[in-house]
Amino acid sequence: MSADEEKKPGAVRARPLSSAGLPDFMKDTTRSTITPSEDNEEAQGPLKMINSLWSSFQRKLSKNSECPSGGRDKLEVSPPITPSVPKVLARKPTSHSCSSSGHFFEYLVVVSLQKKGDGTYGPKITYQFPKREGMVKFQMEEEQKTLKAITLFCFPEGVKWAPLTEYRSETFSFVLTEIDGSRKNGYCRRLLPQGKGARSPEAYCIISQLACFGLFSKIFDEVEKRRQISMAMIYPFMQSLREAQFPAPGETVRIKSFIPESGTETIVLTRPLDSWLEHVDFRTLFRCLQDEHAVQVFAAAVLERRIIFVAEELSTLSQVIHAVVALLYPFSWQHTFISIVPEILIDVVMAPTPYLLGVQKHLLDFVTDQSDLLIVDLCEGAANPFITSIGDERDILPPKLQEDIFEALSTKNHNSTAEEFNKIVSDAFLSFFVKTVGHFAGFIRRKRDGHPGVFDKQGFCKAVESKNTRKFVEKFIKTQMFDVFIQEAEQQSHTQEGFFQKKIAENLEKKKLIPRKL
């Protein structure tokens, strides 16, 4: 029997729950940068609606806690965090690259499904490394909320599971956003432990401040190998990993670990040179979507619309959503971002503000009653993957530049390595931003007194020669991601020499070599 036949996610809409993971849902209130006056007043409507939704979550939580032990809605959860919702706070832009120093991870936990008195299975942490010591009461309370959130994201399907005899392991990731806006990445490998007869899956979850999916996927391969021998074999490997320094882009770290009957092994972990791409693999996105549909999803994301991705597999959801976010480089998605929405938090789809959400297929009925959004079916082979759309997605990008993207994408090969494939795809979309807004630095009026520069928005738009491109740019400069990008540029004393600036310089050189028409 297949895993899909035996796994029985609950149809019960058991909601809501909040813990350290929920601030990710509230991200619009902690990560936005809204100037005073009319913009701030305009923001109050969505904020009030989010507040209302949050209050509803709390009321339902209280109601659930009062259900009798046999009640079908009972949830065993800790009290939720109460985020500081009403304030609209400024934040620093999210960096695309990983830190080149510090530990690989904060901790590893094993989440198991344990049968409860009412016959349902609930996730519970059965192993944690390292154990935290010397924490004050407040720190312990915060960690418990984070751990509760981890169990929620490791098993987002709900409370109804059945023991399995077969289960294909899968690796996926999620993001926990704290109230202060700091982010932690959760990497999860879900598998069926060795044994005889039907048994429940268990999840291995690593929490790290580093966004490097490929590296942690390889680490999970080593963890899984040791788990098949003994749980005790995981500890020395993770201890060695924790003591190692996280490598800089392009560099390698070697971890030595002993395995009975095999002796001492050396695990080689290398970071890609392009660190801003190390968390993504574009092949999954383009396996699920044709070029035309992928570009339309990109266009909707550029204008910061509400987008929901639907798939059966958790790994597909997390990989596709992270890939879409990476397409926006050098800009950063500034709004709600939940790669896998737990069933208990499905009401987040009602939020009126921009979001990128990953929803499992069995929850589709809960999201299709929404309007003014794009719902993307990631099941391979779908002729039209858009379950719901606004209808103008193919007309958002300037026609000529859209054709340039298609032409660049036509050179990709699915048999290429992940690095080769990623480079072709990233170059195609990065070139789009170079051609549309690559002249931004020339319109930041810098002062000699050390004060921040001032961006000449009107002059910037007028400098765009193509009418179609100018029309797009006038819309794009109103987005949060562009606003945060420009604010960071204004704060700098001079233009930074990053990867985006390098591509802008290359484009200028190409223009000089093209003879002008007489």
Tab-separated table of C-alpha atoms in Angstrom, residues 93-499:
chain	number	residue	atom	x	y	z
A	93	PRO	CA	15.911	44.470	4.160
A	94	THR	CA	16.400	40.745	4.323
A	95	SER	CA	19.777	39.612	3.101
A	96	HIS	CA	19.860	36.967	0.399
A	97	SER	CA	23.152	35.494	1.452
A	98	CYS	CA	24.084	33.395	4.434
A	99	SER	CA	26.367	34.450	7.174
A	100	SER	CA	29.898	33.216	6.674
A	101	SER	CA	30.541	32.691	10.357
A	102	GLY	CA	28.939	31.042	13.359
A	103	HIS	CA	27.424	27.609	13.974
A	104	PHE	CA	25.734	25.535	11.310
A	105	PHE	CA	22.582	25.245	13.409
A	106	GLU	CA	20.950	26.145	16.701
A	107	TYR	CA	19.506	22.740	17.442
A	108	LEU	CA	18.205	19.484	16.020
A	109	VAL	CA	14.915	17.983	17.181
A	110	VAL	CA	13.171	14.718	16.416
A	111	VAL	CA	9.384	14.999	16.222
A	112	SER	CA	7.396	11.780	16.594
A	113	LEU	CA	3.687	11.071	16.248
A	114	GLN	CA	2.219	9.768	19.468
A	115	LYS	CA	-1.248	8.343	19.903
A	116	LYS	CA	-3.541	10.286	22.199
A	117	GLY	CA	-6.504	9.186	24.286
A	118	ASP	CA	-9.053	10.065	21.602
A	119	GLY	CA	-7.327	7.848	19.011
A	120	THR	CA	-5.703	10.673	17.066
A	121	TYR	CA	-1.962	11.164	16.658
A	122	GLY	CA	-0.230	14.329	17.754
A	123	PRO	CA	3.356	15.463	17.089
A	124	LYS	CA	5.704	15.574	20.070
A	125	ILE	CA	9.416	16.318	20.382
A	126	THR	CA	11.187	13.157	21.543
A	127	TYR	CA	14.815	14.239	21.071
A	128	GLN	CA	16.634	17.566	21.165
A	129	PHE	CA	20.291	18.405	20.621
A	130	PRO	CA	21.791	20.332	22.236
A	131	LYS	CA	19.729	20.720	25.353
A	132	ARG	CA	19.489	24.350	26.378
A	133	GLU	CA	20.799	25.107	29.859
A	134	GLY	CA	21.125	28.192	32.010
A	135	MET	CA	18.109	29.972	30.521
A	136	VAL	CA	15.966	32.356	32.531
A	137	LYS	CA	12.218	31.834	32.724
A	138	PHE	CA	11.395	34.179	29.839
A	139	GLN	CA	13.897	32.418	27.552
A	140	MET	CA	12.498	29.016	28.482
A	141	GLU	CA	8.961	30.153	27.706
A	142	GLU	CA	10.011	31.538	24.324
A	143	GLU	CA	11.848	28.340	23.448
A	144	GLN	CA	8.839	26.222	24.352
A	145	LYS	CA	6.693	28.283	21.992
A	146	THR	CA	9.259	27.872	19.230
A	147	LEU	CA	9.396	24.126	19.801
A	148	LYS	CA	5.605	23.947	19.673
A	149	ALA	CA	5.682	25.773	16.337
A	150	ILE	CA	8.268	23.324	15.011
A	151	THR	CA	6.000	20.346	15.708
A	152	LEU	CA	3.216	22.167	13.876
A	153	PHE	CA	5.287	22.719	10.731
A	154	CYS	CA	6.836	19.240	10.764
A	155	PHE	CA	3.373	17.673	10.621
A	156	PRO	CA	1.104	20.341	9.120
A	157	GLU	CA	-1.601	17.957	7.882
A	158	GLY	CA	-3.637	17.934	11.059
A	159	VAL	CA	-4.370	15.519	13.866
A	160	LYS	CA	-5.480	12.367	12.019
A	161	TRP	CA	-2.753	9.963	11.029
A	162	ALA	CA	-2.642	6.194	10.743
A	163	PRO	CA	0.401	3.919	11.203
A	164	LEU	CA	2.118	3.171	7.878
A	165	THR	CA	4.083	0.304	6.375
A	166	GLU	CA	5.490	2.400	3.516
A	167	TYR	CA	6.373	6.077	3.375
A	168	ARG	CA	8.632	7.888	0.950
A	169	SER	CA	10.901	10.246	2.869
A	170	GLU	CA	10.812	13.906	1.877
A	171	THR	CA	12.776	17.016	2.725
A	172	PHE	CA	11.245	20.462	3.015
A	173	SER	CA	11.832	23.773	4.737
A	174	PHE	CA	9.912	26.533	6.473
A	175	VAL	CA	10.604	29.906	8.050
A	176	LEU	CA	9.920	31.016	11.608
A	177	THR	CA	9.739	34.784	11.979
A	178	GLU	CA	10.021	36.169	15.475
A	179	ILE	CA	8.190	39.258	16.740
A	180	ASP	CA	11.323	41.376	16.265
A	181	GLY	CA	11.457	40.389	12.567
A	182	SER	CA	14.432	38.030	12.894
A	183	ARG	CA	14.131	34.844	10.879
A	184	LYS	CA	15.034	31.242	11.543
A	185	ASN	CA	15.029	28.542	8.905
A	186	GLY	CA	13.591	25.132	9.637
A	187	TYR	CA	14.831	22.176	7.595
A	188	CYS	CA	12.832	18.989	7.913
A	189	ARG	CA	13.387	15.390	6.780
A	190	ARG	CA	10.332	13.210	7.311
A	191	LEU	CA	10.765	9.434	7.125
A	192	LEU	CA	9.530	6.093	8.365
A	193	PRO	CA	11.880	4.707	11.036
A	194	GLN	CA	13.189	1.170	10.694
A	195	GLY	CA	11.017	-1.536	12.167
A	196	LYS	CA	8.444	-4.194	11.403
A	197	GLY	CA	4.745	-3.691	10.879
A	198	ALA	CA	2.813	-0.449	10.696
A	199	ARG	CA	4.433	2.510	12.432
A	200	SER	CA	4.256	6.273	12.466
A	201	PRO	CA	6.605	8.570	10.519
A	202	GLU	CA	9.012	10.778	12.404
A	203	ALA	CA	10.536	14.096	11.442
A	204	TYR	CA	14.082	15.380	11.903
A	205	CYS	CA	14.185	19.143	12.059
A	206	ILE	CA	17.211	21.436	12.111
A	207	ILE	CA	16.753	25.070	13.105
A	208	SER	CA	19.333	27.484	11.753
A	209	GLN	CA	19.703	31.163	10.938
A	210	LEU	CA	21.341	30.093	7.678
A	211	ALA	CA	19.391	29.691	4.434
A	212	CYS	CA	21.261	26.901	2.656
A	213	PHE	CA	18.844	24.132	1.663
A	214	GLY	CA	21.284	22.032	-0.362
A	215	LEU	CA	23.809	21.857	2.441
A	216	PHE	CA	21.248	20.851	5.069
A	217	SER	CA	19.722	18.272	2.733
A	218	LYS	CA	23.130	16.581	2.581
A	219	ILE	CA	23.403	16.796	6.368
A	220	PHE	CA	20.034	15.019	6.627
A	221	ASP	CA	21.383	12.200	4.436
A	222	GLU	CA	24.067	11.639	7.059
A	223	VAL	CA	21.580	11.914	9.942
A	224	GLU	CA	19.257	9.395	8.287
A	225	LYS	CA	22.140	6.986	7.666
A	226	ARG	CA	23.071	7.075	11.357
A	227	ARG	CA	19.462	6.811	12.508
A	228	GLN	CA	19.152	3.464	10.726
A	229	ILE	CA	21.964	2.203	12.957
A	230	SER	CA	21.048	3.843	16.261
A	231	MET	CA	19.694	7.133	17.565
A	232	ALA	CA	22.881	7.361	19.645
A	233	MET	CA	24.943	7.641	16.449
A	234	ILE	CA	23.370	11.006	15.615
A	235	TYR	CA	24.823	12.804	18.630
A	236	PRO	CA	28.577	12.622	17.812
A	237	PHE	CA	27.974	13.632	14.200
A	238	MET	CA	25.839	16.655	15.126
A	239	GLN	CA	28.347	17.601	17.835
A	240	SER	CA	31.160	17.630	15.260
A	241	LEU	CA	28.989	19.658	12.907
A	242	ARG	CA	28.120	22.165	15.601
A	243	GLU	CA	31.785	22.690	16.429
A	244	ALA	CA	32.687	23.347	12.788
A	245	GLN	CA	32.780	26.848	11.344
A	246	PHE	CA	30.197	27.581	8.671
A	247	PRO	CA	32.055	28.005	5.352
A	248	ALA	CA	32.121	31.170	3.261
A	249	PRO	CA	30.665	31.045	-0.291
A	250	GLY	CA	32.686	28.694	-2.461
A	251	GLU	CA	34.561	27.203	0.497
A	252	THR	CA	34.441	23.698	1.971
A	253	VAL	CA	34.299	22.254	5.480
A	254	ARG	CA	35.133	18.634	6.316
A	255	ILE	CA	33.446	16.801	9.171
A	256	LYS	CA	34.912	13.569	10.537
A	257	SER	CA	32.503	11.069	12.003
A	258	PHE	CA	32.880	7.449	13.163
A	259	ILE	CA	30.434	4.753	12.060
A	260	PRO	CA	30.664	1.153	13.381
A	261	GLU	CA	31.910	-1.343	10.769
A	262	SER	CA	32.771	1.549	8.433
A	263	GLY	CA	35.309	3.381	10.523
A	264	THR	CA	35.914	7.129	10.416
A	265	GLU	CA	34.216	8.901	7.519
A	266	THR	CA	34.877	12.406	6.215
A	267	ILE	CA	31.793	14.337	5.123
A	268	VAL	CA	32.562	17.144	2.697
A	269	LEU	CA	30.189	20.125	2.718
A	270	THR	CA	30.735	22.864	0.123
A	271	ARG	CA	28.819	26.121	-0.258
A	272	PRO	CA	28.026	27.323	-3.787
A	273	LEU	CA	29.903	30.416	-4.930
A	274	ASP	CA	26.614	32.249	-5.651
A	275	SER	CA	25.416	32.180	-2.051
A	276	TRP	CA	22.088	33.871	-2.806
A	277	LEU	CA	21.085	30.804	-4.870
A	278	GLU	CA	22.124	28.125	-2.394
A	279	HIS	CA	18.671	27.844	-0.851
A	280	VAL	CA	16.891	27.095	-4.130
A	281	ASP	CA	16.696	24.597	-6.961
A	282	PHE	CA	14.798	26.103	-9.891
A	283	ARG	CA	14.360	22.684	-11.520
A	284	THR	CA	11.350	21.878	-9.331
A	285	LEU	CA	9.602	25.133	-10.315
A	286	PHE	CA	10.094	24.500	-14.035
A	287	ARG	CA	9.201	20.841	-13.733
A	288	CYS	CA	5.832	21.845	-12.285
A	289	LEU	CA	5.187	24.860	-14.529
A	290	GLN	CA	5.806	25.665	-18.180
A	291	ASP	CA	7.921	28.740	-18.905
A	292	GLU	CA	4.844	30.823	-19.755
A	293	HIS	CA	3.135	30.071	-16.445
A	294	ALA	CA	6.316	30.500	-14.391
A	295	VAL	CA	6.804	33.975	-15.884
A	296	GLN	CA	3.192	34.888	-15.056
A	297	VAL	CA	3.718	33.790	-11.451
A	298	PHE	CA	6.858	35.937	-11.369
A	299	ALA	CA	4.868	38.901	-12.716
A	300	ALA	CA	2.208	38.515	-10.013
A	301	ALA	CA	4.901	38.272	-7.323
A	302	VAL	CA	6.660	41.393	-8.636
A	303	LEU	CA	3.466	43.376	-8.083
A	304	GLU	CA	3.125	41.820	-4.605
A	305	ARG	CA	-0.154	40.034	-5.100
A	306	ARG	CA	-1.658	37.243	-3.042
A	307	ILE	CA	-0.446	33.886	-4.392
A	308	ILE	CA	-1.274	30.397	-3.135
A	309	PHE	CA	0.583	27.316	-4.360
A	310	VAL	CA	-1.122	23.924	-4.095
A	311	ALA	CA	0.623	20.534	-4.141
A	312	GLU	CA	0.481	17.084	-2.578
A	313	GLU	CA	4.108	16.949	-1.472
A	314	LEU	CA	5.573	19.237	1.161
A	315	SER	CA	8.942	19.231	-0.598
A	316	THR	CA	7.369	20.554	-3.803
A	317	LEU	CA	5.644	23.395	-1.970
A	318	SER	CA	8.729	24.568	-0.099
A	319	GLN	CA	11.070	24.294	-3.100
A	320	VAL	CA	8.734	26.141	-5.478
A	321	ILE	CA	7.952	29.008	-3.108
A	322	HIS	CA	11.613	29.542	-2.237
A	323	ALA	CA	12.375	29.498	-5.969
A	324	VAL	CA	9.766	32.180	-6.688
A	325	VAL	CA	11.222	34.387	-3.946
A	326	ALA	CA	14.704	33.897	-5.422
A	327	LEU	CA	13.471	35.085	-8.835
A	328	LEU	CA	12.871	38.498	-7.251
A	329	TYR	CA	16.587	39.072	-6.582
A	330	PRO	CA	17.955	41.718	-5.946
A	331	PHE	CA	14.649	42.547	-4.266
A	332	SER	CA	13.262	40.806	-1.179
A	333	TRP	CA	9.705	39.656	-0.579
A	334	GLN	CA	8.497	41.864	2.285
A	335	HIS	CA	5.173	40.281	3.179
A	336	THR	CA	3.673	37.106	4.598
A	337	PHE	CA	5.657	34.076	3.485
A	338	ILE	CA	4.661	30.583	4.667
A	339	SER	CA	6.006	27.805	2.481
A	340	ILE	CA	3.757	25.209	4.151
A	341	VAL	CA	0.579	26.382	5.871
A	342	PRO	CA	-0.440	24.007	8.676
A	343	GLU	CA	-4.083	22.965	8.484
A	344	ILE	CA	-4.711	24.590	11.841
A	345	LEU	CA	-3.675	27.987	10.387
A	346	ILE	CA	-5.526	27.761	7.077
A	347	ASP	CA	-7.514	30.915	7.874
A	348	VAL	CA	-4.400	32.873	6.936
A	349	VAL	CA	-5.659	32.712	3.327
A	350	MET	CA	-8.250	35.338	4.319
A	351	ALA	CA	-5.583	37.951	5.053
A	352	PRO	CA	-6.121	40.954	2.737
A	353	THR	CA	-2.427	41.796	2.432
A	354	PRO	CA	0.099	40.268	-0.017
A	355	TYR	CA	1.294	36.760	0.711
A	356	LEU	CA	3.024	33.683	-0.696
A	357	LEU	CA	1.471	30.550	0.785
A	358	GLY	CA	1.956	26.831	0.231
A	359	VAL	CA	-1.167	24.741	0.821
A	360	GLN	CA	-1.516	20.976	0.606
A	361	LYS	CA	-3.992	19.632	-1.930
A	362	HIS	CA	-6.440	18.240	0.607
A	363	LEU	CA	-7.058	21.794	1.868
A	364	LEU	CA	-7.925	23.158	-1.565
A	365	ASP	CA	-11.623	23.568	-0.740
A	366	PHE	CA	-10.692	26.008	2.021
A	367	VAL	CA	-8.925	28.419	-0.348
A	368	THR	CA	-10.899	28.388	-3.609
A	369	ASP	CA	-13.629	30.642	-2.218
A	370	GLN	CA	-11.152	33.547	-2.161
A	371	SER	CA	-11.055	36.170	-4.920
A	372	ASP	CA	-8.455	38.625	-6.237
A	373	LEU	CA	-5.586	36.193	-5.963
A	374	LEU	CA	-3.616	33.638	-7.957
A	375	ILE	CA	-3.943	29.952	-7.011
A	376	VAL	CA	-1.343	27.766	-8.704
A	377	ASP	CA	-1.711	23.980	-9.022
A	378	LEU	CA	1.775	22.453	-8.963
A	379	CYS	CA	0.693	18.990	-10.105
A	380	GLU	CA	2.852	18.175	-13.105
A	381	GLY	CA	1.296	18.118	-16.559
A	382	ALA	CA	-1.625	20.454	-15.889
A	383	ALA	CA	-2.554	22.281	-19.121
A	384	ASN	CA	-3.659	25.313	-17.121
A	385	PRO	CA	-2.173	25.324	-13.606
A	386	PHE	CA	-4.067	28.455	-12.570
A	387	ILE	CA	-7.088	27.385	-10.528
A	388	THR	CA	-7.956	31.023	-9.867
A	389	SER	CA	-6.374	34.110	-11.395
A	390	ILE	CA	-7.030	37.808	-11.832
A	391	GLY	CA	-6.639	37.437	-15.584
A	392	ASP	CA	-4.023	40.040	-16.445
A	393	GLU	CA	-0.941	38.057	-15.438
A	394	ARG	CA	0.372	37.675	-18.986
A	395	ASP	CA	0.111	41.453	-19.565
A	396	ILE	CA	1.969	42.709	-16.455
A	397	LEU	CA	5.494	42.612	-17.894
A	398	PRO	CA	6.526	44.679	-20.950
A	399	PRO	CA	6.066	42.431	-24.061
A	400	LYS	CA	9.608	42.849	-25.401
A	401	LEU	CA	11.247	42.146	-22.059
A	402	GLN	CA	8.932	39.193	-21.504
A	403	GLU	CA	10.121	37.738	-24.815
A	404	ASP	CA	13.722	38.262	-23.691
A	405	ILE	CA	12.999	36.125	-20.600
A	406	PHE	CA	11.472	33.355	-22.724
A	407	GLU	CA	14.443	33.403	-25.080
A	408	ALA	CA	16.904	33.121	-22.189
A	409	LEU	CA	14.895	30.306	-20.575
A	410	SER	CA	14.850	28.347	-23.854
A	411	THR	CA	18.539	27.508	-23.322
A	412	LYS	CA	17.972	25.628	-20.058
A	413	ASN	CA	18.315	21.861	-19.946
A	414	HIS	CA	16.643	19.715	-17.303
A	415	ASN	CA	19.601	17.336	-17.474
A	416	SER	CA	21.922	20.106	-16.323
A	417	THR	CA	23.331	20.222	-12.825
A	418	ALA	CA	21.438	22.308	-10.272
A	419	GLU	CA	24.147	24.992	-10.437
A	420	GLU	CA	24.012	25.214	-14.254
A	421	PHE	CA	20.216	25.281	-14.324
A	422	ASN	CA	20.052	27.881	-11.553
A	423	LYS	CA	22.474	30.170	-13.374
A	424	ILE	CA	20.469	30.188	-16.612
A	425	VAL	CA	17.193	30.876	-14.806
A	426	SER	CA	18.553	33.504	-12.434
A	427	ASP	CA	20.333	35.351	-15.257
A	428	ALA	CA	17.095	35.490	-17.262
A	429	PHE	CA	15.133	37.220	-14.510
A	430	LEU	CA	18.009	39.302	-13.171
A	431	SER	CA	18.462	40.705	-16.678
A	432	PHE	CA	14.832	41.839	-16.558
A	433	PHE	CA	15.498	43.974	-13.484
A	434	VAL	CA	18.735	45.316	-14.978
A	435	LYS	CA	16.806	46.541	-18.027
A	436	THR	CA	13.878	48.003	-16.099
A	437	VAL	CA	15.384	49.575	-12.959
A	438	GLY	CA	19.145	49.193	-13.404
A	439	HIS	CA	19.533	52.976	-13.722
A	440	PHE	CA	18.352	53.586	-10.118
A	441	ALA	CA	21.771	54.645	-8.760
A	442	GLY	CA	21.925	57.672	-11.062
A	443	PHE	CA	18.774	59.093	-9.486
A	444	ILE	CA	19.807	58.952	-5.838
A	445	ARG	CA	20.804	62.535	-5.066
A	446	ARG	CA	23.552	62.222	-2.474
A	447	LYS	CA	24.476	65.045	-0.076
A	448	ARG	CA	27.941	65.975	1.064
A	449	ASP	CA	26.977	66.472	4.712
A	450	GLY	CA	26.674	62.750	5.361
A	451	HIS	CA	22.880	62.724	5.354
A	452	PRO	CA	21.053	59.921	3.478
A	453	GLY	CA	20.564	60.381	-0.237
A	454	VAL	CA	17.174	61.190	-1.753
A	455	PHE	CA	15.688	59.153	-4.584
A	456	ASP	CA	14.324	61.165	-7.531
A	457	LYS	CA	11.323	58.979	-8.317
A	458	GLN	CA	9.908	61.234	-11.035
A	459	GLY	CA	13.209	61.581	-12.871
A	460	PHE	CA	13.823	57.840	-12.562
A	461	CYS	CA	10.543	57.030	-14.328
A	462	LYS	CA	11.001	59.654	-17.037
A	463	ALA	CA	14.405	58.194	-17.877
A	464	VAL	CA	12.765	54.981	-19.126
A	465	GLU	CA	12.506	55.334	-22.899
A	466	SER	CA	10.027	52.565	-23.731
A	467	LYS	CA	6.417	53.483	-23.018
A	468	ASN	CA	5.494	49.880	-22.086
A	469	THR	CA	8.483	49.556	-19.777
A	470	ARG	CA	7.762	52.924	-18.150
A	471	LYS	CA	4.185	51.827	-17.480
A	472	PHE	CA	5.494	48.745	-15.660
A	473	VAL	CA	8.133	50.706	-13.722
A	474	GLU	CA	5.540	53.204	-12.496
A	475	LYS	CA	3.657	50.291	-10.921
A	476	PHE	CA	6.730	48.524	-9.599
A	477	ILE	CA	8.111	51.537	-7.718
A	478	LYS	CA	4.958	51.509	-5.583
A	479	THR	CA	5.751	48.059	-4.195
A	480	GLN	CA	7.171	47.425	-0.753
A	481	MET	CA	10.134	45.464	-2.108
A	482	PHE	CA	11.277	48.377	-4.298
A	483	ASP	CA	10.717	50.881	-1.489
A	484	VAL	CA	12.898	48.885	0.937
A	485	PHE	CA	15.565	48.370	-1.742
A	486	ILE	CA	15.753	52.120	-2.426
A	487	GLN	CA	15.757	53.017	1.273
A	488	GLU	CA	18.803	50.822	1.759
A	489	ALA	CA	20.514	52.407	-1.263
A	490	GLU	CA	19.758	55.904	0.067
A	491	GLN	CA	21.481	55.078	3.359
A	492	GLN	CA	24.722	54.098	1.637
A	493	SER	CA	27.401	56.733	1.091
A	494	HIS	CA	28.118	55.300	-2.351
A	495	THR	CA	26.769	52.604	-4.660
A	496	GLN	CA	27.667	49.140	-3.393
A	497	GLU	CA	29.558	46.834	-5.748
A	498	GLY	CA	27.297	43.784	-5.494
A	499	PHE	CA	26.237	41.125	-7.980
